[in-house]
Amino acid sequence: MSEQKPPEKPPKKEEPKKKKKNGEEEEEEEEKDLEADEELGNILKNARNRDPQELNQEYRQKSGE
Amino acid sequence: MAISKVCGIENEFGFSVLDQGGNQLLGDEYREILRSFVKEFLKYQKAVRHDKSKEARRTSVITLEDVAGLFKETAHDVLADNIGPELDGFLGNGARFYMDVDHPEYSTPECLNPLDLVVHDKASELVMMDALRLYLNQLASRKDRIVLHKNNSDGAGKSYGSHLNILLSRDLVSEKDNFLYLLQHYLPFQISRIILTGGGKVGSENDRPSCAFQLSQRADFFERLVAINTMESRPIFNLRDEPHATAKKYFRLHDISTDALMCEYADFLRIALTQVVLAMIEDRFLEEVLLPKKPVEAIIKISRDLRFKEMIDLEGGQRMTGLEILRKYLLAAGKYLNVHPMTDQHTQAVAKALELSEILEKDPMKTFGYLDWTTTWALTKLQPDAALGFSKLFRKVASDGLYYELVKSGKIKRLVTDEQILAAKFDAPANTRAFLRSGLLKKLGDRVVEVDWSGIKIRVNDSVDISVDLMDPVLDNSTAVVLQSILGL
């Protein structure tokens, strides 16, 4: 059994706000289509389950030197 | 008149070894596993060994020092990075597979058409997967886990390259004036090209200004404008000139400023746009100089400019964004192709680049699946608690790597087919000398006593060897047809 801690669930996101000139809100608007893409959501969810070590923030790939 | 642009890509792959406890192996232990990984794959493939020291003696290596007279650089010692023939060989498809310092490296066979090179670049991923499978099935004595990434940075301050090599006319560097023209017009393109061809990276490195995400994997590692070295104090424009071809005719541009790419469209644009811009330079088509006052600062700034709003000060006193600089090149490229047609692929690349540059300005997420950096950025925004991990997983070279999962579900825009990529594991393009190298290696591999980019020596009998000259990188159609009938290819 893996000793790796399961990745924490992503924090709940607020409902996307209406598009304004504020940069962050523009970004939320842009992500809407991708967030609504169920198939993409499932691929990312499966990736989390399959490769927890890769997704561990503590693990930093280092080169051999 | 611009010459045909023979191109190849060298990718150093990220190579990590983890023990059973998930700890990374470093130093000698790491290097020993890497050596076995490369050596055993070459043996299994019956690859013909490549002795770089012999090639260096046979082909003249010209440095640009004398030509340019501008840079106090020492001649590059081509023997310095010779890692020994047991870790360096040519495969049946004409590509070179070897160990380079601390990475497995793959150099594609020479290609003329952008899509051929995309196919061969993607095939390099399959070859790496094959090598990993072989290692794990036959050689792993312990339960070590090896992870391969097609990336350019280990996230811990070390970078490795994805070099785009293009053979250009020697005239471009034969006089100081020509060389300065090349620099003036190629550097701004290199710096702004990352808007379409950046790999995307979480965070910053090399003591550069911090950021959450940036366009390029490599930008943080450039420290100089022009130099001959590639591993320290990296230049944007590299002076290494090893044409591996008739040196009087060809100059090899060794562009170390590009990122390793997963998306076919981004790769296609990297290759095709670079070929067109270099053709424009060879034909002295470009007039407006768009060189930033501080090019190193400019590439770092553009890499962080996810909204294309940062102004760059140019030598001529103008100020414009990186995207505006790039668009100037794309518009000039459109005009150039109207009067100097190249191929349909080049025309399509320029049109697509213009289209994507407009979409990027309005909504970068709409280029998901086309460009590496926007695709990676989207993934990290969708999974903010594991942004770094998802950015790495996208570049993981394994059947369960995230890029390949996205391909399977149709989320990545395609330009070539899986069948073409698979075929490129075995075959070289038919219009370059790689076709002859590949054919001879496949048919007469056990008799090939020496092989390098520019020649092959074949043993006829105990006392006779014949040398096949490959100093001309382009193969004309009639030669290809004759070779096909002789070699039965």
XYZ file of C-alpha atoms in Angstrom:
554
model
C 0.000 0.000 0.000
C 1.316 3.374 -0.887
C 2.584 5.547 1.904
C 1.927 8.523 -0.253
C -0.693 10.871 1.115
C -3.611 11.224 -1.267
C -3.672 14.653 -2.814
C -5.986 17.064 -1.093
C -9.169 17.974 -2.855
C -8.951 21.248 -4.701
C -10.622 24.114 -2.860
C -14.127 24.875 -3.996
C -14.201 27.594 -6.506
C -16.563 30.508 -6.410
C -19.063 30.872 -9.218
C -17.450 32.660 -12.137
C -18.240 36.348 -11.985
C -19.404 38.466 -14.844
C -16.665 39.655 -17.127
C -15.122 42.909 -15.966
C -11.895 44.659 -16.795
C -10.281 43.214 -13.687
C -7.646 40.715 -14.854
C -8.526 37.923 -12.429
C -12.176 37.985 -13.333
C -11.274 37.907 -17.015
C -9.289 34.739 -16.309
C -12.197 33.108 -14.488
C -14.385 33.827 -17.474
C -11.834 32.295 -19.821
C -11.612 29.104 -17.796
C -15.355 28.574 -17.774
C -15.480 26.416 -20.902
C -12.669 24.220 -19.711
C -14.136 23.892 -16.217
C -17.421 22.812 -17.741
C -15.707 20.139 -19.830
C -16.646 16.956 -17.971
C -14.376 14.738 -20.021
C -11.383 16.933 -19.235
C -12.391 16.940 -15.578
C -12.420 13.155 -15.553
C -9.008 12.929 -17.215
C -7.531 15.212 -14.557
C -9.282 13.332 -11.763
C -7.912 10.018 -13.052
C -4.436 11.531 -13.323
C -4.614 12.496 -9.657
C -5.509 8.973 -8.659
C -2.985 7.312 -10.930
C 0.067 9.402 -10.248
C -0.027 10.864 -6.743
C 3.759 10.912 -6.443
C 4.117 13.001 -9.562
C 1.606 15.455 -8.226
C 3.149 15.775 -4.801
C 4.245 19.376 -4.505
C 7.139 18.352 -2.297
C 8.690 16.217 -4.985
C 10.966 18.357 -7.099
C 12.502 16.722 -10.120
C 16.235 17.118 -10.036
C 18.798 16.353 -12.643
C 21.615 13.996 -11.896
C 24.243 16.563 -11.116
C 18.289 33.307 -52.974
C 17.353 31.362 -49.862
C 18.416 27.725 -49.798
C 16.325 24.705 -48.741
C 16.183 24.624 -44.953
C 17.393 21.249 -43.692
C 16.421 20.986 -40.021
C 16.731 18.694 -37.055
C 15.862 18.789 -33.369
C 17.985 17.563 -30.471
C 16.047 16.929 -27.276
C 17.645 16.207 -23.944
C 14.982 14.419 -21.941
C 14.451 14.918 -18.230
C 15.462 11.671 -16.500
C 14.594 11.049 -12.843
C 15.328 7.938 -10.826
C 13.411 7.282 -7.618
C 14.084 4.498 -5.167
C 11.376 2.441 -3.511
C 10.915 5.080 -0.850
C 10.350 7.752 -3.484
C 13.747 9.361 -2.886
C 15.572 10.652 -5.907
C 18.894 9.103 -6.784
C 21.580 11.579 -7.706
C 25.305 11.571 -8.502
C 27.074 8.329 -9.422
C 24.102 6.077 -8.684
C 21.932 8.131 -11.035
C 24.586 8.271 -13.710
C 25.134 4.508 -13.635
C 21.436 3.857 -14.244
C 21.380 6.441 -17.044
C 24.416 4.823 -18.670
C 22.733 1.399 -18.575
C 19.512 2.897 -19.945
C 21.313 4.337 -22.977
C 23.862 1.578 -23.520
C 21.437 -1.342 -23.364
C 18.941 0.312 -25.684
C 21.648 0.956 -28.268
C 22.718 -2.687 -27.952
C 19.162 -3.962 -28.262
C 18.563 -1.786 -31.328
C 21.837 -2.971 -32.868
C 22.601 0.700 -33.316
C 25.850 1.459 -35.066
C 28.258 3.205 -32.756
C 29.073 6.808 -33.358
C 32.550 8.036 -32.546
C 32.286 11.783 -32.409
C 36.043 12.238 -32.178
C 36.491 10.681 -35.652
C 33.828 12.913 -37.106
C 35.496 15.981 -35.619
C 38.730 15.081 -37.342
C 37.042 14.465 -40.673
C 34.764 17.484 -40.942
C 36.100 20.948 -40.459
C 34.523 22.908 -37.666
C 34.427 26.581 -38.284
C 33.877 29.033 -35.501
C 32.299 32.363 -36.181
C 34.966 34.148 -34.194
C 37.057 35.160 -37.146
C 34.071 36.046 -39.270
C 32.277 38.151 -36.747
C 35.290 39.609 -35.043
C 32.835 40.858 -32.465
C 32.900 38.319 -29.727
C 35.850 37.180 -27.689
C 35.049 33.517 -27.752
C 37.330 30.563 -27.778
C 36.903 27.888 -30.377
C 34.509 25.185 -29.303
C 36.314 21.979 -28.522
C 34.135 19.377 -30.166
C 35.989 16.603 -28.406
C 35.130 17.943 -24.971
C 31.637 16.483 -24.954
C 32.587 13.220 -26.564
C 31.011 10.611 -24.303
C 32.315 7.488 -25.975
C 30.906 5.319 -28.764
C 29.294 2.771 -26.432
C 26.869 5.483 -25.294
C 26.311 7.029 -28.690
C 24.783 5.468 -31.785
C 22.665 5.877 -34.879
C 19.321 4.076 -35.092
C 17.717 2.513 -38.154
C 15.609 5.626 -38.777
C 18.737 7.743 -39.153
C 18.405 9.399 -35.736
C 21.135 9.602 -33.099
C 20.478 8.322 -29.563
C 23.067 9.009 -26.884
C 23.952 10.082 -23.398
C 24.717 13.748 -23.112
C 26.174 14.817 -19.771
C 23.301 13.805 -17.473
C 20.469 13.133 -19.875
C 19.413 10.738 -22.592
C 19.387 12.697 -25.827
C 17.792 12.110 -29.202
C 18.697 13.924 -32.410
C 16.125 13.495 -35.138
C 17.174 12.631 -38.672
C 17.517 15.620 -40.979
C 14.194 16.847 -42.388
C 13.192 19.377 -45.021
C 9.466 19.715 -44.446
C 8.152 21.036 -41.151
C 5.626 18.232 -40.748
C 8.304 15.574 -41.312
C 10.208 17.057 -38.411
C 7.100 17.211 -36.222
C 6.569 13.514 -36.925
C 10.182 12.671 -36.062
C 10.134 14.824 -32.951
C 7.036 12.962 -31.770
C 8.681 9.646 -32.687
C 11.511 10.516 -30.305
C 8.995 10.202 -27.466
C 8.068 6.682 -28.607
C 11.741 5.727 -28.806
C 12.279 6.964 -25.247
C 9.272 4.926 -24.089
C 10.738 1.850 -25.799
C 14.073 2.411 -24.066
C 12.347 2.747 -20.720
C 10.302 -0.403 -21.275
C 13.446 -2.336 -22.158
C 15.264 -1.073 -19.101
C 12.424 -1.882 -16.728
C 11.722 -5.315 -18.231
C 15.252 -6.553 -18.580
C 17.664 -4.543 -16.541
C 16.193 -2.975 -13.437
C 17.806 -4.985 -10.663
C 16.112 -2.991 -7.974
C 12.626 -1.543 -7.864
C 13.802 1.841 -8.953
C 11.303 3.997 -10.746
C 12.434 5.992 -13.753
C 10.413 8.951 -14.969
C 11.089 10.622 -18.300
C 9.943 14.142 -19.123
C 10.128 16.063 -22.361
C 10.971 19.339 -20.717
C 13.843 21.788 -20.285
C 14.116 22.407 -16.602
C 14.232 20.269 -13.486
C 12.485 22.941 -11.428
C 15.536 23.033 -9.183
C 17.628 25.435 -11.222
C 19.090 23.190 -13.902
C 18.171 23.470 -17.560
C 18.715 21.204 -20.532
C 18.000 21.855 -24.139
C 15.746 21.349 -27.085
C 17.925 22.624 -29.887
C 16.637 23.444 -33.332
C 19.336 23.037 -35.960
C 19.021 24.597 -39.389
C 21.530 24.577 -42.207
C 21.881 28.009 -43.771
C 23.936 29.496 -46.519
C 27.543 30.078 -45.477
C 27.219 33.513 -47.097
C 25.146 34.609 -44.114
C 28.175 34.503 -41.866
C 30.987 34.974 -44.336
C 31.116 38.719 -43.810
C 30.635 40.817 -40.728
C 27.846 42.848 -42.341
C 25.856 39.720 -43.215
C 26.337 38.297 -39.755
C 25.133 41.491 -38.092
C 22.067 41.466 -40.336
C 21.364 37.904 -39.216
C 21.698 38.848 -35.551
C 19.614 42.012 -35.827
C 16.729 40.229 -37.459
C 16.861 36.776 -35.891
C 17.206 37.776 -32.230
C 13.883 39.656 -32.024
C 12.184 36.652 -33.618
C 13.791 34.256 -31.129
C 12.679 36.438 -28.246
C 9.072 36.880 -29.404
C 8.625 33.362 -30.854
C 8.036 32.014 -27.326
C 4.528 33.529 -27.491
C 3.592 30.666 -29.814
C 6.232 28.104 -28.969
C 6.895 28.425 -25.247
C 6.541 25.197 -23.297
C 4.959 26.870 -20.240
C 6.456 26.699 -16.778
C 5.247 26.988 -13.213
C 7.380 29.464 -11.270
C 10.759 31.010 -11.943
C 14.367 29.796 -11.717
C 17.946 30.991 -11.917
C 17.305 33.909 -9.528
C 14.999 35.580 -12.026
C 11.977 37.626 -10.864
C 9.377 35.399 -9.276
C 6.148 34.566 -11.101
C 3.373 32.026 -10.748
C 3.523 30.919 -14.371
C 5.453 31.859 -17.495
C 5.440 31.105 -21.211
C 8.890 29.636 -21.596
C 10.813 26.818 -19.940
C 14.153 28.260 -21.008
C 13.838 32.067 -20.792
C 15.091 32.295 -17.200
C 18.340 30.616 -18.159
C 19.578 33.066 -20.777
C 22.252 35.361 -19.474
C 23.955 36.710 -22.569
C 23.131 37.780 -26.052
C 25.677 35.835 -28.089
C 28.206 33.165 -27.120
C 29.528 29.779 -28.082
C 28.746 27.872 -24.893
C 25.449 26.139 -24.178
C 25.601 25.021 -20.566
C 26.651 28.026 -18.553
C 26.131 31.720 -19.045
C 23.789 30.687 -21.838
C 23.367 32.942 -24.852
C 20.117 33.499 -26.734
C 22.067 33.225 -29.990
C 24.535 30.359 -29.933
C 27.677 30.508 -32.026
C 28.399 26.805 -32.303
C 28.900 26.111 -35.976
C 29.309 22.435 -36.716
C 27.644 22.056 -40.101
C 28.318 18.301 -40.447
C 28.124 19.123 -44.147
C 30.134 20.962 -46.777
C 31.382 23.812 -44.611
C 32.066 26.142 -47.504
C 28.434 25.931 -48.493
C 26.613 25.495 -45.190
C 26.530 27.224 -41.844
C 24.649 25.423 -39.083
C 22.478 27.592 -36.905
C 22.323 25.889 -33.517
C 19.321 27.569 -31.914
C 19.338 26.727 -28.222
C 16.562 29.144 -27.319
C 13.581 26.905 -28.107
C 11.579 24.788 -25.671
C 10.846 21.075 -25.954
C 7.293 20.747 -27.192
C 4.493 18.231 -26.841
C 1.770 19.890 -28.977
C 2.054 19.200 -32.695
C 0.826 22.663 -33.696
C 3.330 24.469 -31.493
C 6.131 22.290 -32.844
C 4.977 22.855 -36.440
C 5.002 26.617 -35.880
C 8.435 26.516 -34.224
C 9.925 24.753 -37.252
C 8.022 26.340 -40.138
C 8.121 29.934 -38.895
C 11.821 29.661 -38.145
C 12.462 28.353 -41.659
C 10.497 31.237 -43.195
C 12.167 33.907 -41.045
C 15.605 32.553 -41.907
C 14.695 32.489 -45.606
C 13.632 36.142 -45.290
C 16.993 36.894 -43.694
C 18.910 35.045 -46.410
C 17.027 37.075 -49.010
C 17.523 40.327 -47.067
C 13.767 40.812 -47.151
C 13.449 42.352 -43.685
C 14.012 46.059 -43.317
C 12.634 47.148 -39.962
C 14.999 46.312 -37.093
C 13.010 45.237 -34.025
C 15.930 44.474 -31.744
C 15.183 45.168 -28.061
C 17.603 47.458 -26.254
C 18.096 44.751 -23.647
C 17.346 41.403 -25.311
C 18.006 39.217 -22.256
C 15.675 41.325 -20.104
C 13.170 41.325 -22.960
C 12.866 37.533 -23.217
C 12.430 37.269 -19.450
C 9.786 40.004 -19.533
C 7.908 38.531 -22.494
C 7.967 35.118 -20.844
C 6.043 36.590 -17.880
C 3.655 38.662 -19.970
C 0.673 36.331 -20.073
C -1.630 39.145 -21.231
C 0.697 40.742 -23.822
C 0.687 44.160 -22.244
C 4.351 44.692 -21.283
C 6.146 47.196 -23.472
C 9.653 46.436 -24.712
C 12.098 49.248 -25.539
C 13.660 48.738 -28.956
C 17.006 49.975 -30.245
C 15.318 52.362 -32.661
C 13.429 54.113 -29.877
C 10.106 52.365 -30.490
C 8.194 50.560 -27.768
C 6.041 47.541 -28.452
C 4.825 44.347 -26.822
C 6.322 40.955 -27.575
C 3.149 40.038 -29.434
C 3.441 43.145 -31.607
C 7.046 42.243 -32.442
C 6.009 38.712 -33.383
C 3.100 39.959 -35.499
C 5.473 42.181 -37.470
C 7.430 39.045 -38.399
C 4.286 37.108 -39.267
C 2.951 39.879 -41.507
C 6.331 40.203 -43.207
C 6.384 36.407 -43.647
C 3.001 36.528 -45.399
C 4.279 39.150 -47.805
C 7.523 37.268 -48.366
C 5.739 34.039 -49.274
C 3.656 35.878 -51.844
C 6.799 36.731 -53.786
C 9.069 33.861 -52.699
C 6.765 30.842 -52.291
C 8.160 28.040 -50.152
C 5.714 25.163 -49.547
C 2.022 24.944 -48.671
C 3.087 23.943 -45.180
C 4.934 27.228 -44.713
C 1.974 29.241 -46.015
C -0.363 27.362 -43.680
C 1.976 27.884 -40.733
C 2.090 31.652 -41.199
C -1.704 31.845 -41.552
C -2.235 29.684 -38.468
C 0.275 31.688 -36.467
C -1.537 34.922 -37.299
C -4.872 33.369 -36.378
C -3.551 32.022 -33.067
C -1.843 35.313 -32.224
C -5.208 37.063 -32.528
C -6.980 34.438 -30.424
C -4.259 34.636 -27.780
C -4.852 38.320 -27.284
C -8.578 37.819 -26.740
C -8.651 34.554 -24.820
C -5.471 32.444 -24.398
C -7.529 29.475 -23.161
C -9.070 29.156 -26.618
C -5.671 27.938 -27.842
C -5.823 24.922 -25.497
C -4.535 21.900 -27.393
C -2.669 24.030 -29.944
C 0.045 25.565 -27.814
C 2.035 23.982 -25.020
C 2.098 26.957 -22.706
C -1.606 27.769 -22.809
C -2.509 24.096 -22.437
C -0.207 23.795 -19.424
C -1.475 27.081 -18.000
C -5.065 25.884 -18.261
C -4.223 22.623 -16.494
C -2.528 24.471 -13.654
C -5.474 26.844 -13.315
C -7.906 23.940 -13.188
C -5.783 22.152 -10.572
C -4.258 25.022 -8.584
C -3.336 22.906 -5.556
C -1.087 20.721 -7.736
C -0.047 23.170 -10.448
C 3.597 22.105 -10.583
C 2.685 18.427 -10.597
C 0.179 18.771 -13.420
C 2.630 20.825 -15.476
C 5.134 17.973 -15.138
C 2.574 15.269 -15.739
C 1.670 16.932 -19.057
C 5.279 16.387 -20.185
C 5.674 12.900 -18.763
C 6.886 10.571 -21.503
C 4.956 7.384 -20.717
C 1.769 5.864 -22.050
C -0.071 7.260 -19.016
C 1.435 10.740 -19.392
C -1.194 13.444 -19.311
C -0.452 14.707 -22.840
C -1.182 11.271 -24.285
C -4.403 10.989 -22.258
C -5.488 14.335 -23.690
C -4.622 13.140 -27.205
C -6.731 9.995 -26.739
C -9.747 12.068 -25.767
C -9.324 14.478 -28.679
C -8.388 17.490 -26.522
C -5.085 18.032 -28.364
C -5.289 19.377 -31.910
C -3.586 17.047 -34.357
C -1.584 17.674 -37.520
C -0.114 14.239 -38.086
C -1.340 10.705 -37.468
C -0.264 8.062 -34.971
C 0.636 5.856 -37.947
C 3.025 8.486 -39.313
C 4.677 8.866 -35.919
C 5.016 5.108 -35.508
C 6.541 4.770 -38.986
C 9.112 7.451 -38.129
C 10.532 5.136 -35.463
C 11.818 3.012 -38.328
C 12.122 5.210 -41.419
C 13.839 8.459 -42.336
C 12.408 11.203 -44.568
C 12.978 10.371 -48.257
C 14.332 13.779 -49.262
C 17.431 14.148 -47.100
C 20.660 12.211 -46.656
C 19.051 10.583 -43.594
C 17.231 8.352 -46.096
C 20.543 6.941 -47.328
C 21.953 6.633 -43.794
C 18.827 4.859 -42.628
C 18.763 2.552 -45.676
C 22.398 1.549 -45.324
C 22.085 0.991 -41.575
C 19.021 -1.201 -42.027
C 20.392 -3.204 -44.969
C 24.086 -3.371 -44.162
C 24.194 -2.536 -40.474
C 26.571 -5.376 -39.590
C 29.047 -4.124 -42.196
C 28.937 -0.469 -41.220
C 32.194 0.269 -39.438
C 31.740 3.991 -38.993
C 28.782 6.319 -39.175
C 28.238 9.966 -38.463
C 26.043 12.745 -39.833
C 28.173 13.350 -42.898
C 29.401 9.921 -43.919
C 29.305 6.137 -43.590
C 32.121 3.632 -43.949
C 31.119 0.128 -45.064
C 33.330 -2.964 -44.916
C 33.295 -4.761 -48.260
C 35.787 -7.481 -47.276
C 38.768 -7.982 -44.972
C 40.898 -5.504 -46.849
C 38.474 -3.075 -48.433
C 36.249 -0.409 -46.890
C 34.219 2.031 -48.923
C 33.225 5.449 -47.669
C 29.900 6.971 -48.596
C 30.022 10.739 -48.620
C 26.993 12.424 -47.049
C 28.335 15.951 -47.015
C 25.322 17.213 -48.970
C 22.289 17.018 -46.680
C 19.669 17.234 -49.440
C 18.838 14.147 -51.458
C 17.426 14.801 -54.892
C 14.486 12.785 -56.165
C 16.407 10.812 -58.779
C 18.977 9.688 -56.212
C 16.187 8.660 -53.875
C 14.554 6.580 -56.620
C 17.853 4.856 -57.482
C 18.500 4.135 -53.827
C 15.042 2.724 -53.408
C 15.611 0.264 -56.244
C 19.138 -0.701 -55.133
C 18.422 -1.007 -51.455
C 14.867 -2.269 -51.872
C 13.565 0.380 -49.485
